[in-house]
PDB file of C-alpha atoms and ligand atoms in Angstrom:
ATOM      1  CA  UNK L 386     -66.042 -11.136  92.595  1.00 98.00           C
ATOM      2  CA  UNK L 387     -65.629  -7.278  91.995  1.00 98.00           C
ATOM      3  CA  UNK L 388     -62.206  -5.214  92.307  1.00 98.00           C
ATOM      4  CA  UNK L 389     -62.489  -1.464  92.759  1.00 98.00           C
ATOM      5  CA  UNK L 390     -59.680   1.027  92.877  1.00 98.00           C
ATOM      6  CA  UNK L 391     -60.636   4.538  94.614  1.00 98.00           C
ATOM      7  CA  UNK L 392     -58.304   7.047  93.978  1.00 98.00           C
ATOM      8  CA  UNK L 393     -55.308   4.774  94.191  1.00 98.00           C
ATOM      9  CA  UNK L 394     -52.003   6.551  94.418  1.00 98.00           C
ATOM     10  CA  UNK L 395     -48.410   4.811  94.689  1.00 98.00           C
ATOM     11  CA  UNK L 396     -45.850   7.260  95.162  1.00 97.00           C
ATOM     12  CA  UNK L 397     -41.864   6.263  95.233  1.00 96.00           C
ATOM     13  CA  UNK L 398     -39.059   8.351  96.510  1.00 93.00           C
ATOM     14  CA  UNK L 399     -36.161   8.127  94.396  1.00 90.00           C
ATOM     15  CA  UNK L 400     -33.136  10.378  94.802  1.00 92.00           C
ATOM     16  CA  UNK L 401     -34.948  12.694  96.783  1.00 92.00           C
ATOM     17  CA  UNK L 402     -37.527  13.009  93.908  1.00 95.00           C
ATOM     18  CA  UNK L 403     -41.170  11.848  94.278  1.00 94.00           C
ATOM     19  CA  UNK L 404     -42.360   9.450  91.351  1.00 95.00           C
ATOM     20  CA  UNK L 405     -46.029   9.205  91.123  1.00 97.00           C
ATOM     21  CA  UNK L 406     -46.386   5.847  89.385  1.00 98.00           C
ATOM     22  CA  UNK L 407     -50.046   5.915  90.399  1.00 98.00           C
ATOM     23  CA  UNK L 408     -51.728   9.336  90.583  1.00 98.00           C
ATOM     24  CA  UNK L 409     -55.454   8.875  91.600  1.00 98.00           C
ATOM     25  CA  UNK L 410     -56.571   5.729  89.630  1.00 98.00           C
ATOM     26  CA  UNK L 411     -60.250   4.677  89.852  1.00 97.00           C
ATOM     27  CA  UNK L 412     -61.901   1.789  88.204  1.00 96.00           C
ATOM     28  CA  UNK L 413     -63.920  -1.311  88.645  1.00 97.00           C
ATOM     29  CA  UNK L 414     -63.359  -4.725  87.323  1.00 97.00           C
ATOM     30  CA  UNK L 415     -65.594  -7.927  87.595  1.00 98.00           C
ATOM     31  CA  UNK L 416     -65.533 -11.806  87.294  1.00 98.00           C
ATOM     32  CA  UNK L 417     -66.542 -12.914  84.139  1.00 98.00           C
ATOM     33  CA  UNK L 418     -64.928 -10.112  82.306  1.00 98.00           C
ATOM     34  CA  UNK L 419     -61.558  -9.584  80.228  1.00 98.00           C
ATOM     35  CA  UNK L 420     -60.334  -5.983  81.316  1.00 98.00           C
ATOM     36  CA  UNK L 421     -57.372  -4.578  79.274  1.00 98.00           C
ATOM     37  CA  UNK L 422     -55.428  -1.744  80.273  1.00 98.00           C
ATOM     38  CA  UNK L 423     -53.070  -0.173  77.894  1.00 98.00           C
ATOM     39  CA  UNK L 424     -50.313   2.169  78.413  1.00 97.00           C
ATOM     40  CA  UNK L 425     -46.763   2.955  77.207  1.00 97.00           C
ATOM     41  CA  UNK L 426     -43.835   2.005  78.949  1.00 97.00           C
ATOM     42  CA  UNK L 427     -43.434   3.561  82.488  1.00 97.00           C
ATOM     43  CA  UNK L 428     -47.160   4.653  82.563  1.00 98.00           C
ATOM     44  CA  UNK L 429     -47.923   2.660  85.696  1.00 98.00           C
ATOM     45  CA  UNK L 430     -49.519  -0.689  84.406  1.00 98.00           C
ATOM     46  CA  UNK L 431     -47.171  -2.994  86.498  1.00 98.00           C
ATOM     47  CA  UNK L 432     -47.726  -0.724  89.757  1.00 98.00           C
ATOM     48  CA  UNK L 433     -51.490  -1.016  89.351  1.00 98.00           C
ATOM     49  CA  UNK L 434     -51.556  -4.533  88.611  1.00 98.00           C
ATOM     50  CA  UNK L 435     -49.601  -5.328  91.742  1.00 97.00           C
ATOM     51  CA  UNK L 436     -51.682  -2.785  94.142  1.00 98.00           C
ATOM     52  CA  UNK L 437     -55.025  -5.044  92.945  1.00 98.00           C
ATOM     53  CA  UNK L 438     -53.176  -8.104  93.176  1.00 98.00           C
ATOM     54  CA  UNK L 439     -52.310  -7.666  96.905  1.00 97.00           C
ATOM     55  CA  UNK L 440     -48.384  -7.514  96.413  1.00 96.00           C
ATOM     56  CA  UNK L 441     -47.871  -3.704  96.885  1.00 95.00           C
ATOM     57  CA  UNK L 442     -49.681  -1.299  99.280  1.00 96.00           C
ATOM     58  CA  UNK L 443     -50.800   1.921  97.481  1.00 98.00           C
ATOM     59  CA  UNK L 444     -49.630   4.902  99.409  1.00 98.00           C
ATOM     60  CA  UNK L 445     -53.124   6.461  99.146  1.00 98.00           C
ATOM     61  CA  UNK L 446     -56.714   5.673  98.338  1.00 98.00           C
ATOM     62  CA  UNK L 447     -58.033   2.035  98.485  1.00 98.00           C
ATOM     63  CA  UNK L 448     -58.474  -1.317  96.686  1.00 98.00           C
ATOM     64  CA  UNK L 449     -61.707  -2.579  97.395  1.00 98.00           C
ATOM     65  CA  UNK L 450     -62.752  -6.449  96.933  1.00 98.00           C
ATOM     66  CA  UNK L 451     -66.220  -6.922  97.264  1.00 98.00           C
ATOM     67  CA  UNK L 452     -66.383  -3.712  99.075  1.00 97.00           C
ATOM     68  CA  UNK L 453     -63.994  -4.748 101.518  1.00 97.00           C
ATOM     69  CA  UNK L 454     -60.296  -2.547 101.857  1.00 98.00           C
ATOM     70  CA  UNK L 455     -57.928  -5.168 100.720  1.00 98.00           C
ATOM     71  CA  UNK L 456     -54.938  -3.510 102.428  1.00 98.00           C
ATOM     72  CA  UNK L 457     -56.925  -3.007 105.625  1.00 97.00           C
ATOM     73  CA  UNK L 458     -56.677  -6.661 106.350  1.00 91.00           C
ATOM     74  CA  UNK L 459     -53.706  -8.482 108.234  1.00 92.00           C
ATOM     75  CA  UNK L 460     -50.564  -9.734 106.407  1.00 92.00           C
ATOM     76  CA  UNK L 461     -52.025 -13.289 106.652  1.00 92.00           C
ATOM     77  CA  UNK L 462     -55.289 -12.493 104.996  1.00 94.00           C
ATOM     78  CA  UNK L 463     -53.651 -10.605 102.264  1.00 96.00           C
ATOM     79  CA  UNK L 464     -51.354 -13.253 101.514  1.00 93.00           C
ATOM     80  CA  UNK L 465     -54.181 -15.833 101.559  1.00 92.00           C
ATOM     81  CA  UNK L 466     -56.102 -13.373  98.720  1.00 96.00           C
ATOM     82  CA  UNK L 467     -52.881 -13.393  96.853  1.00 95.00           C
ATOM     83  CA  UNK L 468     -52.650 -17.363  97.047  1.00 92.00           C
ATOM     84  CA  UNK L 469     -56.172 -18.092  96.903  1.00 92.00           C
ATOM     85  CA  UNK L 470     -58.244 -15.627  94.706  1.00 96.00           C
ATOM     86  CA  UNK L 471     -55.388 -14.298  92.390  1.00 97.00           C
ATOM     87  CA  UNK L 472     -53.423 -16.038  89.578  1.00 97.00           C
ATOM     88  CA  UNK L 473     -50.582 -14.262  88.135  1.00 98.00           C
ATOM     89  CA  UNK L 474     -49.149 -14.554  84.769  1.00 98.00           C
ATOM     90  CA  UNK L 475     -45.739 -13.001  83.607  1.00 96.00           C
ATOM     91  CA  UNK L 476     -44.260 -11.681  80.448  1.00 96.00           C
ATOM     92  CA  UNK L 477     -41.399 -13.938  80.985  1.00 96.00           C
ATOM     93  CA  UNK L 478     -43.086 -17.171  82.222  1.00 96.00           C
ATOM     94  CA  UNK L 479     -41.273 -17.718  85.325  1.00 96.00           C
ATOM     95  CA  UNK L 480     -41.138 -21.399  85.050  1.00 98.00           C
ATOM     96  CA  UNK L 481     -38.636 -23.999  86.165  1.00 97.00           C
ATOM     97  CA  UNK L 482     -37.023 -25.066  82.846  1.00 98.00           C
ATOM     98  CA  UNK L 483     -35.891 -28.555  84.283  1.00 98.00           C
ATOM     99  CA  UNK L 484     -39.249 -29.475  85.620  1.00 98.00           C
ATOM    100  CA  UNK L 485     -42.085 -30.735  83.658  1.00 98.00           C
ATOM    101  CA  UNK L 486     -45.177 -28.940  82.715  1.00 98.00           C
ATOM    102  CA  UNK L 487     -47.309 -30.640  85.391  1.00 98.00           C
ATOM    103  CA  UNK L 488     -44.621 -29.982  88.089  1.00 97.00           C
ATOM    104  CA  UNK L 489     -44.456 -26.188  87.055  1.00 98.00           C
ATOM    105  CA  UNK L 490     -48.565 -26.269  87.509  1.00 98.00           C
ATOM    106  CA  UNK L 491     -48.092 -27.896  90.820  1.00 97.00           C
ATOM    107  CA  UNK L 492     -46.089 -24.831  92.142  1.00 95.00           C
ATOM    108  CA  UNK L 493     -49.023 -23.121  93.965  1.00 93.00           C
ATOM    109  CA  UNK L 494     -49.939 -26.116  95.929  1.00 91.00           C
ATOM    110  CA  UNK L 495     -46.549 -26.094  97.639  1.00 87.00           C
ATOM    111  CA  UNK L 496     -47.399 -22.785  99.296  1.00 79.00           C
ATOM    112  CA  UNK L 497     -51.260 -23.608 100.196  1.00 78.00           C
ATOM    113  CA  UNK L 498     -52.052 -24.123 103.798  1.00 79.00           C
ATOM    114  CA  UNK L 499     -53.826 -27.437 103.038  1.00 85.00           C
ATOM    115  CA  UNK L 500     -53.121 -28.833  99.485  1.00 85.00           C
ATOM    116  CA  UNK L 501     -55.885 -30.482  97.903  1.00 89.00           C
ATOM    117  CA  UNK L 502     -55.731 -34.327  97.944  1.00 92.00           C
ATOM    118  CA  UNK L 503     -56.501 -33.970  94.060  1.00 94.00           C
ATOM    119  CA  UNK L 504     -53.725 -31.636  93.262  1.00 95.00           C
ATOM    120  CA  UNK L 505     -52.159 -33.725  90.641  1.00 96.00           C
ATOM    121  CA  UNK L 506     -55.720 -34.210  89.071  1.00 96.00           C
ATOM    122  CA  UNK L 507     -56.484 -30.422  88.956  1.00 97.00           C
ATOM    123  CA  UNK L 508     -52.832 -29.873  87.330  1.00 98.00           C
ATOM    124  CA  UNK L 509     -53.928 -32.185  84.617  1.00 97.00           C
ATOM    125  CA  UNK L 510     -57.301 -30.535  84.293  1.00 97.00           C
ATOM    126  CA  UNK L 511     -55.697 -27.120  84.216  1.00 98.00           C
ATOM    127  CA  UNK L 512     -53.107 -28.396  81.526  1.00 98.00           C
ATOM    128  CA  UNK L 513     -55.929 -29.569  79.611  1.00 98.00           C
ATOM    129  CA  UNK L 514     -57.891 -26.535  79.597  1.00 97.00           C
ATOM    130  CA  UNK L 515     -54.990 -24.543  78.045  1.00 98.00           C
ATOM    131  CA  UNK L 516     -54.405 -27.129  75.646  1.00 97.00           C
ATOM    132  CA  UNK L 517     -51.379 -28.843  76.809  1.00 98.00           C
ATOM    133  CA  UNK L 518     -52.759 -32.509  77.638  1.00 97.00           C
ATOM    134  CA  UNK L 519     -49.933 -34.070  75.480  1.00 97.00           C
ATOM    135  CA  UNK L 520     -47.212 -31.728  77.042  1.00 98.00           C
ATOM    136  CA  UNK L 521     -47.706 -32.814  80.584  1.00 98.00           C
ATOM    137  CA  UNK L 522     -44.487 -34.634  81.177  1.00 98.00           C
ATOM    138  CA  UNK L 523     -42.161 -32.451  79.058  1.00 98.00           C
ATOM    139  CA  UNK L 524     -39.519 -30.357  80.713  1.00 98.00           C
ATOM    140  CA  UNK L 525     -40.897 -26.680  80.680  1.00 98.00           C
ATOM    141  CA  UNK L 526     -37.529 -25.445  79.148  1.00 98.00           C
ATOM    142  CA  UNK L 527     -38.121 -27.642  75.984  1.00 98.00           C
ATOM    143  CA  UNK L 528     -41.660 -26.206  75.117  1.00 98.00           C
ATOM    144  CA  UNK L 529     -42.143 -23.440  72.788  1.00 98.00           C
ATOM    145  CA  UNK L 530     -42.723 -19.780  74.016  1.00 98.00           C
ATOM    146  CA  UNK L 531     -46.365 -19.877  73.535  1.00 98.00           C
ATOM    147  CA  UNK L 532     -46.436 -23.249  75.226  1.00 98.00           C
ATOM    148  CA  UNK L 533     -44.643 -21.975  77.955  1.00 98.00           C
ATOM    149  CA  UNK L 534     -47.056 -19.226  78.518  1.00 98.00           C
ATOM    150  CA  UNK L 535     -50.124 -21.772  78.355  1.00 98.00           C
ATOM    151  CA  UNK L 536     -48.250 -23.547  81.235  1.00 98.00           C
ATOM    152  CA  UNK L 537     -47.718 -20.147  82.912  1.00 98.00           C
ATOM    153  CA  UNK L 538     -51.778 -19.863  82.729  1.00 98.00           C
ATOM    154  CA  UNK L 539     -52.588 -23.406  84.018  1.00 98.00           C
ATOM    155  CA  UNK L 540     -50.329 -22.528  86.913  1.00 98.00           C
ATOM    156  CA  UNK L 541     -52.564 -19.238  87.467  1.00 98.00           C
ATOM    157  CA  UNK L 542     -55.722 -20.982  87.242  1.00 98.00           C
ATOM    158  CA  UNK L 543     -54.996 -24.386  89.125  1.00 97.00           C
ATOM    159  CA  UNK L 544     -55.890 -23.111  92.168  1.00 94.00           C
ATOM    160  CA  UNK L 545     -59.272 -21.697  91.140  1.00 95.00           C
ATOM    161  CA  UNK L 546     -58.832 -18.085  91.612  1.00 97.00           C
ATOM    162  CA  UNK L 547     -61.523 -15.366  91.184  1.00 98.00           C
ATOM    163  CA  UNK L 548     -59.259 -13.366  89.028  1.00 98.00           C
ATOM    164  CA  UNK L 549     -56.162 -13.849  86.814  1.00 98.00           C
ATOM    165  CA  UNK L 550     -53.902 -10.728  86.328  1.00 98.00           C
ATOM    166  CA  UNK L 551     -51.418 -10.683  83.388  1.00 98.00           C
ATOM    167  CA  UNK L 552     -48.554  -8.168  83.047  1.00 98.00           C
ATOM    168  CA  UNK L 553     -47.580  -8.028  79.364  1.00 98.00           C
ATOM    169  CA  UNK L 554     -48.706 -11.820  78.932  1.00 98.00           C
ATOM    170  CA  UNK L 555     -47.739 -11.333  74.839  1.00 98.00           C
ATOM    171  CA  UNK L 556     -44.430  -9.627  75.204  1.00 97.00           C
ATOM    172  CA  UNK L 557     -42.111 -12.414  74.424  1.00 96.00           C
ATOM    173  CA  UNK L 558     -44.413 -13.825  71.857  1.00 97.00           C
ATOM    174  CA  UNK L 559     -44.968 -13.252  68.237  1.00 97.00           C
ATOM    175  CA  UNK L 560     -48.083 -11.808  67.023  1.00 96.00           C
ATOM    176  CA  UNK L 561     -49.836 -14.792  65.990  1.00 97.00           C
ATOM    177  CA  UNK L 562     -48.941 -16.811  69.179  1.00 98.00           C
ATOM    178  CA  UNK L 563     -49.964 -13.510  71.200  1.00 98.00           C
ATOM    179  CA  UNK L 564     -53.244 -13.663  69.694  1.00 97.00           C
ATOM    180  CA  UNK L 565     -53.587 -17.267  70.615  1.00 98.00           C
ATOM    181  CA  UNK L 566     -52.784 -16.336  74.426  1.00 98.00           C
ATOM    182  CA  UNK L 567     -55.111 -13.449  74.343  1.00 98.00           C
ATOM    183  CA  UNK L 568     -57.869 -15.713  72.904  1.00 98.00           C
ATOM    184  CA  UNK L 569     -57.126 -18.330  75.763  1.00 98.00           C
ATOM    185  CA  UNK L 570     -57.330 -15.469  78.573  1.00 98.00           C
ATOM    186  CA  UNK L 571     -60.546 -14.266  76.762  1.00 98.00           C
ATOM    187  CA  UNK L 572     -61.893 -17.874  77.051  1.00 98.00           C
ATOM    188  CA  UNK L 573     -61.242 -18.106  80.676  1.00 98.00           C
ATOM    189  CA  UNK L 574     -63.047 -14.782  81.339  1.00 98.00           C
ATOM    190  CA  UNK L 575     -66.028 -16.292  79.409  1.00 98.00           C
ATOM    191  CA  UNK L 576     -66.013 -19.139  81.601  1.00 97.00           C
ATOM    192  CA  UNK L 577     -66.559 -16.768  84.681  1.00 98.00           C
ATOM    193  CA  UNK L 578     -63.044 -15.762  85.756  1.00 98.00           C
ATOM    194  CA  UNK L 579     -62.157 -11.994  85.910  1.00 98.00           C
ATOM    195  CA  UNK L 580     -59.271 -11.476  83.472  1.00 98.00           C
ATOM    196  CA  UNK L 581     -57.015  -8.328  83.729  1.00 98.00           C
ATOM    197  CA  UNK L 582     -54.383  -7.715  80.950  1.00 98.00           C
ATOM    198  CA  UNK L 583     -51.863  -4.924  81.239  1.00 98.00           C
ATOM    199  CA  UNK L 584     -49.977  -4.316  77.899  1.00 98.00           C
ATOM    200  CA  UNK L 585     -48.577  -1.623  75.912  1.00 97.00           C
ATOM    201  CA  UNK L 586     -50.065  -3.322  72.606  1.00 96.00           C
ATOM    202  CA  UNK L 587     -53.069  -1.208  72.330  1.00 94.00           C
ATOM    203  CA  UNK L 588     -54.384  -3.738  69.621  1.00 95.00           C
ATOM    204  CA  UNK L 589     -55.294  -6.107  72.702  1.00 97.00           C
ATOM    205  CA  UNK L 590     -58.213  -3.617  73.687  1.00 96.00           C
ATOM    206  CA  UNK L 591     -60.364  -4.911  70.448  1.00 95.00           C
ATOM    207  CA  UNK L 592     -61.056  -7.954  72.241  1.00 95.00           C
ATOM    208  CA  UNK L 593     -61.671  -6.501  75.690  1.00 97.00           C
ATOM    209  CA  UNK L 594     -65.108  -6.151  77.572  1.00 97.00           C
ATOM    210  CA  UNK L 595     -63.592  -3.277  79.127  1.00 97.00           C
ATOM    211  CA  UNK L 596     -61.019  -1.309  77.802  1.00 97.00           C
ATOM    212  CA  UNK L 597     -58.967   1.414  80.084  1.00 97.00           C
ATOM    213  CA  UNK L 598     -55.911   3.160  79.042  1.00 97.00           C
ATOM    214  CA  UNK L 599     -53.190   4.633  81.594  1.00 98.00           C
ATOM    215  CA  UNK L 600     -50.876   7.632  81.072  1.00 97.00           C
ATOM    216  CA  UNK L 601     -48.627   8.918  83.952  1.00 97.00           C
ATOM    217  CA  UNK L 602     -50.343   7.185  86.353  1.00 98.00           C
ATOM    218  CA  UNK L 603     -53.645   7.955  85.651  1.00 97.00           C
ATOM    219  CA  UNK L 604     -56.787   6.547  83.688  1.00 96.00           C
ATOM    220  CA  UNK L 605     -57.201   8.712  80.718  1.00 95.00           C
ATOM    221  CA  UNK L 606     -59.669   6.465  78.506  1.00 84.00           C
ATOM    222  CA  UNK L 607     -62.503   4.372  79.688  1.00 78.00           C
ATOM    223  CA  UNK L 608     -62.735   5.354  83.389  1.00 56.00           C
ATOM    224  CA  UNK L 609     -65.790   3.585  84.869  1.00 49.00           C
TER     225      UNK L 609
HETATM  226  N1  ADP G 367     -39.823   0.478  93.023  1.00 83.63           N
HETATM  227  C1  ADP G 367     -39.788   1.705  92.288  1.00 83.63           C
HETATM  228  N2  ADP G 367     -39.121   2.689  92.846  1.00 83.63           N
HETATM  229  C2  ADP G 367     -38.949   3.894  91.971  1.00 83.63           C
HETATM  230  N3  ADP G 367     -39.747   4.059  90.990  1.00 83.63           N
HETATM  231  C3  ADP G 367     -40.355   3.124  90.407  1.00 83.63           C
HETATM  232  C4  ADP G 367     -40.578   1.800  91.027  1.00 83.63           C
HETATM  233  N4  ADP G 367     -41.476   0.997  90.509  1.00 83.63           N
HETATM  234  C5  ADP G 367     -41.914   1.694  89.468  1.00 83.63           C
HETATM  235  N5  ADP G 367     -41.283   2.950  89.586  1.00 83.63           N
HETATM  236  C6  ADP G 367     -41.603   4.190  88.536  1.00 83.63           C
HETATM  237  O1  ADP G 367     -43.123   4.161  88.476  1.00 83.63           O
HETATM  238  C7  ADP G 367     -43.465   4.267  87.084  1.00 83.63           C
HETATM  239  C8  ADP G 367     -44.464   3.279  86.817  1.00 83.63           C
HETATM  240  O2  ADP G 367     -43.925   1.803  86.535  1.00 83.63           O
HETATM  241  P1  ADP G 367     -44.419   0.618  86.019  1.00 83.63           P
HETATM  242  O3  ADP G 367     -45.894   0.524  87.006  1.00 83.63           O
HETATM  243  O4  ADP G 367     -43.327  -0.357  86.254  1.00 83.63           O
HETATM  244  O5  ADP G 367     -44.734   1.033  84.505  1.00 83.63           O
HETATM  245  P2  ADP G 367     -45.190  -0.021  83.374  1.00 83.63           P
HETATM  246  O6  ADP G 367     -45.626  -1.214  83.824  1.00 83.63           O
HETATM  247  O7  ADP G 367     -46.516   0.838  83.016  1.00 83.63           O
HETATM  248  O8  ADP G 367     -44.207   0.023  82.503  1.00 83.63           O
HETATM  249  C9  ADP G 367     -42.037   4.496  86.236  1.00 83.63           C
HETATM  250  O9  ADP G 367     -41.825   5.877  86.208  1.00 83.63           O
HETATM  251  C10 ADP G 367     -41.394   3.605  86.957  1.00 83.63           C
HETATM  252  O10 ADP G 367     -39.873   3.975  86.826  1.00 83.63           O
HETATM  253 MG1   MG G 368     -44.573  -3.150  83.246  1.00 83.63          MG
END
C-alpha cells in the first residue's frame, strides 16, 4: 500500500486566529518501510498522523491511498479504512488496566463488522510476535511500561493492517525500553508492514528507511 500526501493543509480557527497546523505537506510512504517523522512539540506531527490515518479531514490538499483520494470516500469507507487497514499506537498506550493483555488485543474485533472466528488465535499470535506469549492472561495494569506498549502494538497489528501509525510511541519509556520498541516496529516493517513513527526524538531517525522532519507544519528535510 502507498500513502501519499499532496500539499496537505490543516488550518484551525482558534479565538479568531488561524493556526496552520499543516501548511502544505507532501510526502509518500510505502508498505515494507519504516518512516520516521521528527519535529518539535507543536510542529504538526499528530495532525499529520491523524490526516493519513483517516481520523481528521484536511482543510486543503489530499491524502491518496494507492492513488485514491482517502477523504473523497464516504464515512463508512473511511471508517473501514481506519479499522481494517491502519493500526494505531499512542504514547500513553490506551489500554484497559483491569483487562488482560489478551482482552486488550481483542478490542479491535469488538468493532469489526464480521469478527473472524479465529480472533483469539490471532490475538495469541499477535502477542507472540511482540514477545509477550507469557503475559497473555496478565492484567494490563500490572505490566511494565515497555510491556504495555508491546500489548498496544499487538492490538495495532491483530487485524492485519497495511500500516501502523505510532504517535510518540517511546514518549513514556526510558531510553533502552524505547529503543526496544523502535526495534520491534522496525521488525514489523521488515516483515512487510508500513510503519510511520512520529516523534520529537530525532535519534530515532537513525533506524528509519525514510526520515522526514517537520517544522511549523511543513516538511523541511527529506521531502520526497
Ligand atoms: N484541535 C485543534 N484546535 C486548534 N489548534 C490545534 C488543534 N490541534 C492542534 N492544534 C495546533 O496545531 C499545531 C500542531 O499541533 P500537533 O499536530 O498536535 O503538533 P505535535 O504533535 O507536533 O506536537 C499546534 O500549534 C497546535 O496547538
Ligand atoms: Mg503530538
